[in-house]
GROMACS .gro file of N, CA and C in nm:
model
  537
    1UNK      N    1  27.120   5.852   0.466
    1UNK     CA    2  27.203   5.958   0.486
    1UNK      C    3  27.238   6.046   0.359
    2UNK      N    4  27.216   6.175   0.366
    2UNK     CA    5  27.251   6.253   0.239
    2UNK      C    6  27.391   6.308   0.241
    3UNK      N    7  27.442   6.312   0.117
    3UNK     CA    8  27.578   6.365   0.098
    3UNK      C    9  27.571   6.523   0.115
    4UNK      N   10  27.661   6.568   0.180
    4UNK     CA   11  27.682   6.715   0.187
    4UNK      C   12  27.828   6.755   0.162
    5UNK      N   13  27.815   6.861   0.063
    5UNK     CA   14  27.967   6.919   0.015
    5UNK      C   15  28.046   6.981   0.144
    6UNK      N   16  28.164   6.969   0.119
    6UNK     CA   17  28.253   7.048   0.229
    6UNK      C   18  28.193   7.200   0.235
    7UNK      N   19  28.219   7.268   0.355
    7UNK     CA   20  28.204   7.387   0.368
    7UNK      C   21  28.287   7.477   0.275
    8UNK      N   22  28.241   7.602   0.235
    8UNK     CA   23  28.307   7.689   0.154
    8UNK      C   24  28.460   7.697   0.182
    9UNK      N   25  28.502   7.713   0.297
    9UNK     CA   26  28.632   7.749   0.351
    9UNK      C   27  28.702   7.604   0.335
   10UNK      N   28  28.664   7.496   0.341
   10UNK     CA   29  28.715   7.361   0.305
   10UNK      C   30  28.745   7.358   0.164
   11UNK      N   31  28.640   7.408   0.077
   11UNK     CA   32  28.666   7.396  -0.069
   11UNK      C   33  28.782   7.478  -0.120
   12UNK      N   34  28.791   7.610  -0.053
   12UNK     CA   35  28.901   7.691  -0.095
   12UNK      C   36  29.025   7.638  -0.061
   13UNK      N   37  29.046   7.584   0.067
   13UNK     CA   38  29.157   7.521   0.095
   13UNK      C   39  29.204   7.397  -0.001
   14UNK      N   40  29.093   7.322  -0.028
   14UNK     CA   41  29.136   7.224  -0.118
   14UNK      C   42  29.159   7.266  -0.249
   15UNK      N   43  29.095   7.367  -0.312
   15UNK     CA   44  29.150   7.423  -0.429
   15UNK      C   45  29.302   7.478  -0.411
   16UNK      N   46  29.329   7.525  -0.311
   16UNK     CA   47  29.474   7.598  -0.290
   16UNK      C   48  29.585   7.492  -0.288
   17UNK      N   49  29.529   7.374  -0.220
   17UNK     CA   50  29.622   7.262  -0.198
   17UNK      C   51  29.658   7.184  -0.331
   18UNK      N   52  29.566   7.178  -0.420
   18UNK     CA   53  29.596   7.091  -0.533
   18UNK      C   54  29.652   7.162  -0.647
   19UNK      N   55  29.731   7.088  -0.734
   19UNK     CA   56  29.799   7.163  -0.842
   19UNK      C   57  29.773   7.073  -0.965
   20UNK      N   58  29.767   6.936  -0.962
   20UNK     CA   59  29.740   6.850  -1.080
   20UNK      C   60  29.602   6.795  -1.080
   21UNK      N   61  29.549   6.810  -1.184
   21UNK     CA   62  29.391   6.771  -1.196
   21UNK      C   63  29.382   6.665  -1.302
   22UNK      N   64  29.334   6.545  -1.280
   22UNK     CA   65  29.308   6.442  -1.382
   22UNK      C   66  29.155   6.461  -1.407
   23UNK      N   67  29.140   6.514  -1.550
   23UNK     CA   68  29.004   6.554  -1.578
   23UNK      C   69  28.945   6.446  -1.674
   24UNK      N   70  28.863   6.353  -1.598
   24UNK     CA   71  28.802   6.233  -1.665
   24UNK      C   72  28.673   6.295  -1.757
   25UNK      N   73  28.686   6.260  -1.892
   25UNK     CA   74  28.600   6.309  -1.983
   25UNK      C   75  28.624   6.448  -2.062
   26UNK      N   76  28.747   6.469  -2.040
   26UNK     CA   77  28.787   6.602  -2.109
   26UNK      C   78  28.780   6.595  -2.273
   27UNK      N   79  28.702   6.686  -2.326
   27UNK     CA   80  28.684   6.676  -2.465
   27UNK      C   81  28.776   6.769  -2.534
   28UNK      N   82  28.830   6.729  -2.671
   28UNK     CA   83  28.918   6.816  -2.744
   28UNK      C   84  28.836   6.943  -2.800
   29UNK      N   85  28.717   6.917  -2.804
   29UNK     CA   86  28.603   7.008  -2.873
   29UNK      C   87  28.608   7.141  -2.780
   30UNK      N   88  28.652   7.244  -2.833
   30UNK     CA   89  28.655   7.367  -2.766
   30UNK      C   90  28.510   7.431  -2.709
   31UNK      N   91  28.410   7.387  -2.781
   31UNK     CA   92  28.281   7.439  -2.741
   31UNK      C   93  28.211   7.362  -2.627
   32UNK      N   94  28.286   7.251  -2.583
   32UNK     CA   95  28.227   7.169  -2.488
   32UNK      C   96  28.280   7.215  -2.339
   33UNK      N   97  28.173   7.220  -2.251
   33UNK     CA   98  28.209   7.255  -2.113
   33UNK      C   99  28.341   7.210  -2.048
   34UNK      N  100  28.375   7.087  -2.073
   34UNK     CA  101  28.487   7.033  -2.021
   34UNK      C  102  28.610   7.099  -2.059
   35UNK      N  103  28.627   7.121  -2.184
   35UNK     CA  104  28.739   7.201  -2.240
   35UNK      C  105  28.734   7.327  -2.191
   36UNK      N  106  28.629   7.408  -2.181
   36UNK     CA  107  28.634   7.538  -2.130
   36UNK      C  108  28.674   7.542  -1.984
   37UNK      N  109  28.619   7.448  -1.919
   37UNK     CA  110  28.656   7.447  -1.750
   37UNK      C  111  28.817   7.412  -1.750
   38UNK      N  112  28.853   7.310  -1.820
   38UNK     CA  113  28.998   7.265  -1.820
   38UNK      C  114  29.091   7.402  -1.865
   39UNK      N  115  29.049   7.460  -1.977
   39UNK     CA  116  29.141   7.563  -2.018
   39UNK      C  117  29.131   7.682  -1.916
   40UNK      N  118  29.035   7.715  -1.854
   40UNK     CA  119  29.022   7.800  -1.738
   40UNK      C  120  29.108   7.781  -1.637
   41UNK      N  121  29.098   7.641  -1.587
   41UNK     CA  122  29.172   7.599  -1.469
   41UNK      C  123  29.337   7.609  -1.494
   42UNK      N  124  29.365   7.578  -1.629
   42UNK     CA  125  29.495   7.559  -1.667
   42UNK      C  126  29.548   7.708  -1.684
   43UNK      N  127  29.469   7.806  -1.712
   43UNK     CA  128  29.512   7.960  -1.726
   43UNK      C  129  29.524   8.002  -1.573
   44UNK      N  130  29.475   7.925  -1.481
   44UNK     CA  131  29.489   7.973  -1.349
   44UNK      C  132  29.621   7.906  -1.298
   45UNK      N  133  29.678   7.825  -1.375
   45UNK     CA  134  29.804   7.759  -1.304
   45UNK      C  135  29.785   7.613  -1.278
   46UNK      N  136  29.679   7.559  -1.281
   46UNK     CA  137  29.666   7.417  -1.250
   46UNK      C  138  29.714   7.339  -1.370
   47UNK      N  139  29.778   7.221  -1.341
   47UNK     CA  140  29.816   7.110  -1.450
   47UNK      C  141  29.710   7.031  -1.483
   48UNK      N  142  29.650   7.033  -1.606
   48UNK     CA  143  29.551   6.938  -1.630
   48UNK      C  144  29.599   6.796  -1.708
   49UNK      N  145  29.556   6.688  -1.656
   49UNK     CA  146  29.582   6.579  -1.714
   49UNK      C  147  29.455   6.512  -1.772
   50UNK      N  148  29.445   6.518  -1.916
   50UNK     CA  149  29.328   6.454  -1.979
   50UNK      C  150  29.318   6.314  -1.963
   51UNK      N  151  29.193   6.262  -1.933
   51UNK     CA  152  29.158   6.122  -1.923
   51UNK      C  153  29.037   6.094  -2.008
   52UNK      N  154  29.045   6.039  -2.116
   52UNK     CA  155  28.932   6.014  -2.213
   52UNK      C  156  28.916   5.860  -2.229
   53UNK      N  157  28.818   5.810  -2.145
   53UNK     CA  158  28.778   5.666  -2.152
   53UNK      C  159  28.734   5.636  -2.305
   54UNK      N  160  28.763   5.528  -2.352
   54UNK     CA  161  28.766   5.476  -2.475
   54UNK      C  162  28.665   5.365  -2.475
   55UNK      N  163  28.548   5.378  -2.546
   55UNK     CA  164  28.442   5.255  -2.560
   55UNK      C  165  28.432   5.219  -2.709
   56UNK      N  166  28.529   5.153  -2.741
   56UNK     CA  167  28.534   5.099  -2.887
   56UNK      C  168  28.531   5.211  -3.005
   57UNK      N  169  28.587   5.322  -2.966
   57UNK     CA  170  28.595   5.440  -3.041
   57UNK      C  171  28.466   5.512  -3.097
   58UNK      N  172  28.365   5.470  -3.058
   58UNK     CA  173  28.221   5.540  -3.076
   58UNK      C  174  28.131   5.563  -2.959
   59UNK      N  175  28.078   5.683  -2.952
   59UNK     CA  176  28.014   5.726  -2.828
   59UNK      C  177  27.928   5.851  -2.891
   60UNK      N  178  27.803   5.855  -2.876
   60UNK     CA  179  27.740   5.978  -2.921
   60UNK      C  180  27.786   6.093  -2.805
   61UNK      N  181  27.887   6.157  -2.856
   61UNK     CA  182  27.944   6.260  -2.762
   61UNK      C  183  27.914   6.385  -2.810
   62UNK      N  184  27.876   6.429  -2.924
   62UNK     CA  185  27.856   6.552  -2.961
   62UNK      C  186  27.979   6.614  -3.034
   63UNK      N  187  28.095   6.536  -3.041
   63UNK     CA  188  28.210   6.580  -3.096
   63UNK      C  189  28.232   6.493  -3.213
   64UNK      N  190  28.140   6.418  -3.260
   64UNK     CA  191  28.165   6.316  -3.379
   64UNK      C  192  28.172   6.380  -3.518
   65UNK      N  193  28.167   6.302  -3.591
   65UNK     CA  194  28.186   6.337  -3.734
   65UNK      C  195  28.069   6.318  -3.828
   66UNK      N  196  27.985   6.227  -3.778
   66UNK     CA  197  27.859   6.197  -3.847
   66UNK      C  198  27.729   6.181  -3.765
   67UNK      N  199  27.631   6.238  -3.814
   67UNK     CA  200  27.509   6.213  -3.738
   67UNK      C  201  27.400   6.138  -3.835
   68UNK      N  202  27.337   6.060  -3.785
   68UNK     CA  203  27.231   5.978  -3.863
   68UNK      C  204  27.129   6.075  -3.935
   69UNK      N  205  27.083   6.151  -3.865
   69UNK     CA  206  26.971   6.263  -3.930
   69UNK      C  207  27.036   6.343  -4.036
   70UNK      N  208  27.159   6.359  -4.056
   70UNK     CA  209  27.218   6.425  -4.176
   70UNK      C  210  27.244   6.347  -4.289
   71UNK      N  211  27.240   6.221  -4.258
   71UNK     CA  212  27.283   6.124  -4.387
   71UNK      C  213  27.149   6.061  -4.453
   72UNK      N  214  27.135   6.097  -4.582
   72UNK     CA  215  27.004   6.038  -4.634
   72UNK      C  216  27.003   5.883  -4.658
   73UNK      N  217  26.889   5.835  -4.586
   73UNK     CA  218  26.881   5.685  -4.612
   73UNK      C  219  26.876   5.643  -4.761
   74UNK      N  220  26.803   5.737  -4.835
   74UNK     CA  221  26.785   5.715  -4.976
   74UNK      C  222  26.934   5.702  -5.052
   75UNK      N  223  27.016   5.742  -4.999
   75UNK     CA  224  27.166   5.736  -5.066
   75UNK      C  225  27.227   5.628  -5.021
   76UNK      N  226  27.157   5.532  -4.935
   76UNK     CA  227  27.224   5.406  -4.893
   76UNK      C  228  27.287   5.405  -4.737
   77UNK      N  229  27.270   5.519  -4.677
   77UNK     CA  230  27.322   5.525  -4.544
   77UNK      C  231  27.237   5.467  -4.448
   78UNK      N  232  27.283   5.409  -4.355
   78UNK     CA  233  27.203   5.337  -4.250
   78UNK      C  234  27.150   5.436  -4.152
   79UNK      N  235  27.024   5.401  -4.091
   79UNK     CA  236  26.961   5.505  -4.009
   79UNK      C  237  27.022   5.498  -3.872
   80UNK      N  238  27.108   5.388  -3.848
   80UNK     CA  239  27.165   5.373  -3.706
   80UNK      C  240  27.307   5.419  -3.700
   81UNK      N  241  27.359   5.521  -3.779
   81UNK     CA  242  27.478   5.568  -3.770
   81UNK      C  243  27.506   5.638  -3.633
   82UNK      N  244  27.606   5.621  -3.577
   82UNK     CA  245  27.633   5.685  -3.442
   82UNK      C  246  27.759   5.781  -3.465
   83UNK      N  247  27.749   5.871  -3.385
   83UNK     CA  248  27.868   5.966  -3.407
   83UNK      C  249  27.995   5.905  -3.348
   84UNK      N  250  28.108   5.936  -3.420
   84UNK     CA  251  28.233   5.880  -3.388
   84UNK      C  252  28.307   5.963  -3.290
   85UNK      N  253  28.367   5.918  -3.197
   85UNK     CA  254  28.434   5.995  -3.090
   85UNK      C  255  28.583   5.988  -3.149
   86UNK      N  256  28.647   6.119  -3.155
   86UNK     CA  257  28.774   6.121  -3.220
   86UNK      C  258  28.873   6.087  -3.104
   87UNK      N  259  28.959   6.010  -3.172
   87UNK     CA  260  29.078   5.966  -3.080
   87UNK      C  261  29.189   6.063  -3.107
   88UNK      N  262  29.225   6.116  -2.998
   88UNK     CA  263  29.337   6.226  -2.977
   88UNK      C  264  29.449   6.204  -2.892
   89UNK      N  265  29.562   6.233  -2.918
   89UNK     CA  266  29.686   6.212  -2.835
   89UNK      C  267  29.702   6.331  -2.726
   90UNK      N  268  29.673   6.454  -2.756
   90UNK     CA  269  29.677   6.556  -2.664
   90UNK      C  270  29.549   6.630  -2.650
   91UNK      N  271  29.529   6.696  -2.539
   91UNK     CA  272  29.430   6.795  -2.525
   91UNK      C  273  29.496   6.898  -2.432
   92UNK      N  274  29.493   7.043  -2.479
   92UNK     CA  275  29.531   7.150  -2.418
   92UNK      C  276  29.686   7.125  -2.389
   93UNK      N  277  29.762   7.058  -2.484
   93UNK     CA  278  29.906   7.048  -2.480
   93UNK      C  279  29.961   6.934  -2.381
   94UNK      N  280  29.867   6.857  -2.324
   94UNK     CA  281  29.881   6.747  -2.234
   94UNK      C  282  29.852   6.609  -2.296
   95UNK      N  283  29.941   6.522  -2.262
   95UNK     CA  284  29.915   6.365  -2.331
   95UNK      C  285  29.793   6.326  -2.265
   96UNK      N  286  29.707   6.261  -2.359
   96UNK     CA  287  29.581   6.192  -2.306
   96UNK      C  288  29.586   6.057  -2.266
   97UNK      N  289  29.534   6.016  -2.160
   97UNK     CA  290  29.533   5.877  -2.100
   97UNK      C  291  29.396   5.810  -2.096
   98UNK      N  292  29.391   5.689  -2.123
   98UNK     CA  293  29.258   5.614  -2.141
   98UNK      C  294  29.188   5.595  -1.996
   99UNK      N  295  29.253   5.598  -1.878
   99UNK     CA  296  29.181   5.575  -1.772
   99UNK      C  297  29.285   5.617  -1.650
  100UNK      N  298  29.238   5.629  -1.545
  100UNK     CA  299  29.331   5.664  -1.430
  100UNK      C  300  29.439   5.580  -1.397
  101UNK      N  301  29.412   5.446  -1.401
  101UNK     CA  302  29.514   5.347  -1.393
  101UNK      C  303  29.625   5.368  -1.478
  102UNK      N  304  29.619   5.423  -1.591
  102UNK     CA  305  29.718   5.447  -1.690
  102UNK      C  306  29.813   5.568  -1.665
  103UNK      N  307  29.769   5.657  -1.564
  103UNK     CA  308  29.846   5.767  -1.538
  103UNK      C  309  29.988   5.739  -1.473
  104UNK      N  310  30.083   5.805  -1.518
  104UNK     CA  311  30.234   5.779  -1.463
  104UNK      C  312  30.232   5.809  -1.317
  105UNK      N  313  30.156   5.913  -1.275
  105UNK     CA  314  30.174   5.976  -1.139
  105UNK      C  315  30.025   5.997  -1.093
  106UNK      N  316  30.012   5.994  -0.958
  106UNK     CA  317  29.874   6.018  -0.905
  106UNK      C  318  29.847   6.168  -0.928
  107UNK      N  319  29.735   6.221  -0.952
  107UNK     CA  320  29.692   6.355  -0.952
  107UNK      C  321  29.650   6.381  -0.809
  108UNK      N  322  29.649   6.519  -0.783
  108UNK     CA  323  29.613   6.564  -0.653
  108UNK      C  324  29.451   6.545  -0.646
  109UNK      N  325  29.391   6.560  -0.752
  109UNK     CA  326  29.242   6.558  -0.764
  109UNK      C  327  29.202   6.496  -0.890
  110UNK      N  328  29.083   6.441  -0.883
  110UNK     CA  329  29.011   6.395  -1.009
  110UNK      C  330  28.894   6.474  -1.031
  111UNK      N  331  28.868   6.531  -1.142
  111UNK     CA  332  28.751   6.618  -1.168
  111UNK      C  333  28.687   6.535  -1.284
  112UNK      N  334  28.558   6.505  -1.258
  112UNK     CA  335  28.467   6.412  -1.355
  112UNK      C  336  28.371   6.509  -1.436
  113UNK      N  337  28.395   6.480  -1.559
  113UNK     CA  338  28.303   6.529  -1.669
  113UNK      C  339  28.224   6.417  -1.733
  114UNK      N  340  28.167   6.320  -1.670
  114UNK     CA  341  28.105   6.204  -1.734
  114UNK      C  342  27.970   6.187  -1.673
  115UNK      N  343  27.889   6.126  -1.737
  115UNK     CA  344  27.743   6.085  -1.686
  115UNK      C  345  27.762   6.027  -1.541
  116UNK      N  346  27.657   6.048  -1.466
  116UNK     CA  347  27.657   5.997  -1.327
  116UNK      C  348  27.675   5.846  -1.331
  117UNK      N  349  27.625   5.757  -1.431
  117UNK     CA  350  27.630   5.623  -1.432
  117UNK      C  351  27.766   5.592  -1.427
  118UNK      N  352  27.880   5.671  -1.475
  118UNK     CA  353  28.014   5.625  -1.471
  118UNK      C  354  28.086   5.654  -1.342
  119UNK      N  355  28.025   5.725  -1.254
  119UNK     CA  356  28.088   5.768  -1.129
  119UNK      C  357  28.130   5.668  -1.024
  120UNK      N  358  28.046   5.547  -1.011
  120UNK     CA  359  28.097   5.445  -0.927
  120UNK      C  360  28.213   5.383  -0.979
  121UNK      N  361  28.239   5.363  -1.095
  121UNK     CA  362  28.354   5.299  -1.129
  121UNK      C  363  28.474   5.389  -1.115
  122UNK      N  364  28.460   5.516  -1.137
  122UNK     CA  365  28.553   5.625  -1.116
  122UNK      C  366  28.599   5.619  -0.965
  123UNK      N  367  28.494   5.616  -0.878
  123UNK     CA  368  28.537   5.608  -0.731
  123UNK      C  369  28.599   5.495  -0.687
  124UNK      N  370  28.573   5.371  -0.752
  124UNK     CA  371  28.657   5.257  -0.721
  124UNK      C  372  28.784   5.257  -0.770
  125UNK      N  373  28.814   5.335  -0.886
  125UNK     CA  374  28.953   5.338  -0.926
  125UNK      C  375  29.028   5.443  -0.844
  126UNK      N  376  28.960   5.549  -0.787
  126UNK     CA  377  29.035   5.651  -0.681
  126UNK      C  378  29.054   5.556  -0.559
  127UNK      N  379  28.965   5.473  -0.511
  127UNK     CA  380  29.008   5.415  -0.398
  127UNK      C  381  29.130   5.323  -0.418
  128UNK      N  382  29.118   5.233  -0.530
  128UNK     CA  383  29.220   5.140  -0.546
  128UNK      C  384  29.358   5.207  -0.568
  129UNK      N  385  29.373   5.332  -0.617
  129UNK     CA  386  29.489   5.399  -0.657
  129UNK      C  387  29.532   5.506  -0.540
  130UNK      N  388  29.444   5.514  -0.445
  130UNK     CA  389  29.482   5.596  -0.342
  130UNK      C  390  29.464   5.749  -0.368
  131UNK      N  391  29.388   5.788  -0.451
  131UNK     CA  392  29.375   5.923  -0.491
  131UNK      C  393  29.267   5.973  -0.361
  132UNK      N  394  29.315   6.096  -0.346
  132UNK     CA  395  29.248   6.155  -0.202
  132UNK      C  396  29.154   6.257  -0.238
  133UNK      N  397  29.129   6.297  -0.354
  133UNK     CA  398  29.033   6.414  -0.361
  133UNK      C  399  28.946   6.390  -0.508
  134UNK      N  400  28.824   6.409  -0.508
  134UNK     CA  401  28.734   6.370  -0.611
  134UNK      C  402  28.648   6.502  -0.629
  135UNK      N  403  28.615   6.557  -0.750
  135UNK     CA  404  28.537   6.667  -0.784
  135UNK      C  405  28.430   6.605  -0.889
  136UNK      N  406  28.287   6.614  -0.873
  136UNK     CA  407  28.199   6.585  -0.959
  136UNK      C  408  28.158   6.725  -1.005
  137UNK      N  409  28.163   6.739  -1.126
  137UNK     CA  410  28.143   6.874  -1.186
  137UNK      C  411  27.985   6.911  -1.174
  138UNK      N  412  27.947   7.028  -1.189
  138UNK     CA  413  27.805   7.086  -1.186
  138UNK      C  414  27.717   6.998  -1.264
  139UNK      N  415  27.605   6.958  -1.216
  139UNK     CA  416  27.511   6.863  -1.271
  139UNK      C  417  27.540   6.713  -1.273
  140UNK      N  418  27.650   6.666  -1.222
  140UNK     CA  419  27.691   6.532  -1.190
  140UNK      C  420  27.662   6.500  -1.040
  141UNK      N  421  27.577   6.416  -1.027
  141UNK     CA  422  27.532   6.384  -0.907
  141UNK      C  423  27.522   6.226  -0.882
  142UNK      N  424  27.581   6.167  -0.787
  142UNK     CA  425  27.564   6.029  -0.762
  142UNK      C  426  27.592   6.024  -0.595
  143UNK      N  427  27.485   6.022  -0.531
  143UNK     CA  428  27.491   6.032  -0.379
  143UNK      C  429  27.563   5.911  -0.321
  144UNK      N  430  27.528   5.777  -0.379
  144UNK     CA  431  27.578   5.642  -0.319
  144UNK      C  432  27.737   5.652  -0.336
  145UNK      N  433  27.787   5.697  -0.474
  145UNK     CA  434  27.919   5.692  -0.490
  145UNK      C  435  27.985   5.791  -0.418
  146UNK      N  436  27.940   5.909  -0.387
  146UNK     CA  437  27.997   6.010  -0.317
  146UNK      C  438  28.008   5.949  -0.180
  147UNK      N  439  27.927   5.896  -0.123
  147UNK     CA  440  27.918   5.848   0.019
  147UNK      C  441  28.023   5.722   0.025
  148UNK      N  442  28.031   5.645  -0.079
  148UNK     CA  443  28.138   5.542  -0.077
  148UNK      C  444  28.279   5.585  -0.080
  149UNK      N  445  28.295   5.693  -0.152
  149UNK     CA  446  28.422   5.770  -0.165
  149UNK      C  447  28.455   5.834  -0.034
  150UNK      N  448  28.358   5.910   0.039
  150UNK     CA  449  28.391   5.958   0.155
  150UNK      C  450  28.414   5.871   0.261
  151UNK      N  451  28.350   5.752   0.278
  151UNK     CA  452  28.382   5.657   0.357
  151UNK      C  453  28.504   5.589   0.341
  152UNK      N  454  28.579   5.597   0.229
  152UNK     CA  455  28.699   5.538   0.197
  152UNK      C  456  28.807   5.656   0.215
  153UNK      N  457  28.768   5.778   0.273
  153UNK     CA  458  28.875   5.872   0.310
  153UNK      C  459  28.885   5.977   0.194
  154UNK      N  460  28.825   5.983   0.097
  154UNK     CA  461  28.834   6.072  -0.023
  154UNK      C  462  28.741   6.196   0.015
  155UNK      N  463  28.805   6.312  -0.015
  155UNK     CA  464  28.736   6.436   0.003
  155UNK      C  465  28.649   6.453  -0.138
  156UNK      N  466  28.520   6.477  -0.117
  156UNK     CA  467  28.440   6.467  -0.238
  156UNK      C  468  28.346   6.609  -0.234
  157UNK      N  469  28.361   6.672  -0.365
  157UNK     CA  470  28.289   6.792  -0.404
  157UNK      C  471  28.201   6.743  -0.502
  158UNK      N  472  28.068   6.783  -0.490
  158UNK     CA  473  27.970   6.725  -0.595
  158UNK      C  474  27.877   6.853  -0.649
  159UNK      N  475  27.856   6.837  -0.776
  159UNK     CA  476  27.751   6.929  -0.837
  159UNK      C  477  27.800   7.074  -0.815
  160UNK      N  478  27.933   7.090  -0.831
  160UNK     CA  479  27.977   7.233  -0.844
  160UNK      C  480  28.087   7.237  -0.951
  161UNK      N  481  28.099   7.370  -1.004
  161UNK     CA  482  28.199   7.390  -1.091
  161UNK      C  483  28.350   7.442  -1.032
  162UNK      N  484  28.443   7.341  -1.056
  162UNK     CA  485  28.574   7.376  -0.994
  162UNK      C  486  28.636   7.499  -1.053
  163UNK      N  487  28.627   7.526  -1.183
  163UNK     CA  488  28.681   7.665  -1.223
  163UNK      C  489  28.612   7.777  -1.167
  164UNK      N  490  28.460   7.769  -1.166
  164UNK     CA  491  28.390   7.883  -1.083
  164UNK      C  492  28.429   7.903  -0.944
  165UNK      N  493  28.460   7.786  -0.895
  165UNK     CA  494  28.496   7.812  -0.745
  165UNK      C  495  28.645   7.875  -0.725
  166UNK      N  496  28.732   7.816  -0.814
  166UNK     CA  497  28.868   7.863  -0.797
  166UNK      C  498  28.863   8.007  -0.827
  167UNK      N  499  28.807   8.063  -0.942
  167UNK     CA  500  28.773   8.203  -0.959
  167UNK      C  501  28.717   8.279  -0.845
  168UNK      N  502  28.603   8.224  -0.791
  168UNK     CA  503  28.542   8.284  -0.675
  168UNK      C  504  28.625   8.295  -0.554
  169UNK      N  505  28.706   8.192  -0.538
  169UNK     CA  506  28.798   8.201  -0.398
  169UNK      C  507  28.927   8.269  -0.440
  170UNK      N  508  28.963   8.325  -0.570
  170UNK     CA  509  29.077   8.372  -0.583
  170UNK      C  510  29.200   8.277  -0.588
  171UNK      N  511  29.187   8.144  -0.622
  171UNK     CA  512  29.287   8.052  -0.617
  171UNK      C  513  29.383   8.056  -0.738
  172UNK      N  514  29.500   8.070  -0.722
  172UNK     CA  515  29.592   8.079  -0.853
  172UNK      C  516  29.715   8.006  -0.824
  173UNK      N  517  29.713   7.866  -0.844
  173UNK     CA  518  29.831   7.793  -0.791
  173UNK      C  519  29.970   7.838  -0.850
  174UNK      N  520  29.970   7.885  -0.976
  174UNK     CA  521  30.100   7.922  -1.037
  174UNK      C  522  30.164   8.048  -0.974
  175UNK      N  523  30.078   8.142  -0.936
  175UNK     CA  524  30.136   8.252  -0.868
  175UNK      C  525  30.177   8.213  -0.729
  176UNK      N  526  30.098   8.125  -0.656
  176UNK     CA  527  30.125   8.083  -0.520
  176UNK      C  528  30.263   7.998  -0.507
  177UNK      N  529  30.281   7.910  -0.617
  177UNK     CA  530  30.408   7.845  -0.616
  177UNK      C  531  30.535   7.919  -0.625
  178UNK      N  532  30.520   8.040  -0.709
  178UNK     CA  533  30.631   8.121  -0.743
  178UNK      C  534  30.682   8.203  -0.614
  179UNK      N  535  30.585   8.209  -0.508
  179UNK     CA  536  30.606   8.293  -0.398
  179UNK      C  537  30.711   8.220  -0.309
   0.00000   0.00000   0.00000
């Protein structure tokens, strides 16, 4: 069986109904897609909750401080230097959490900006915590995990940009809450 995204009207209703978004893999680097999408969603009125999984402090993330090809081996630098993932306390003015289990309250939706290989573990966390909505950003596809989540009653949107869809459907939670 192949996964299918909800119909456009269902996606519009979903975006209208959620206000808090736990963004797994949100980078503090303003040039990264996760930061730009989170910033855009925040400007529309969504509350962004940054989740930055820590893997021993080092991950070739593109937001690091050293790259092996820039350090000369002749000067004594090892050729296997990896980029260092910066540890940050806040992104977009919101406290950063290491995982979904550490959140003080359940978000309305989890938006994933991590490689597809991490999606099954994120789905298991969502199931365990009772999170009802999961969004896998454009380019992130994991059919089996999406089916597992759907089978557990989680609404799943996969391989779409949440910010683009929110703009497309004209959803602005801040304005709607004030009404």
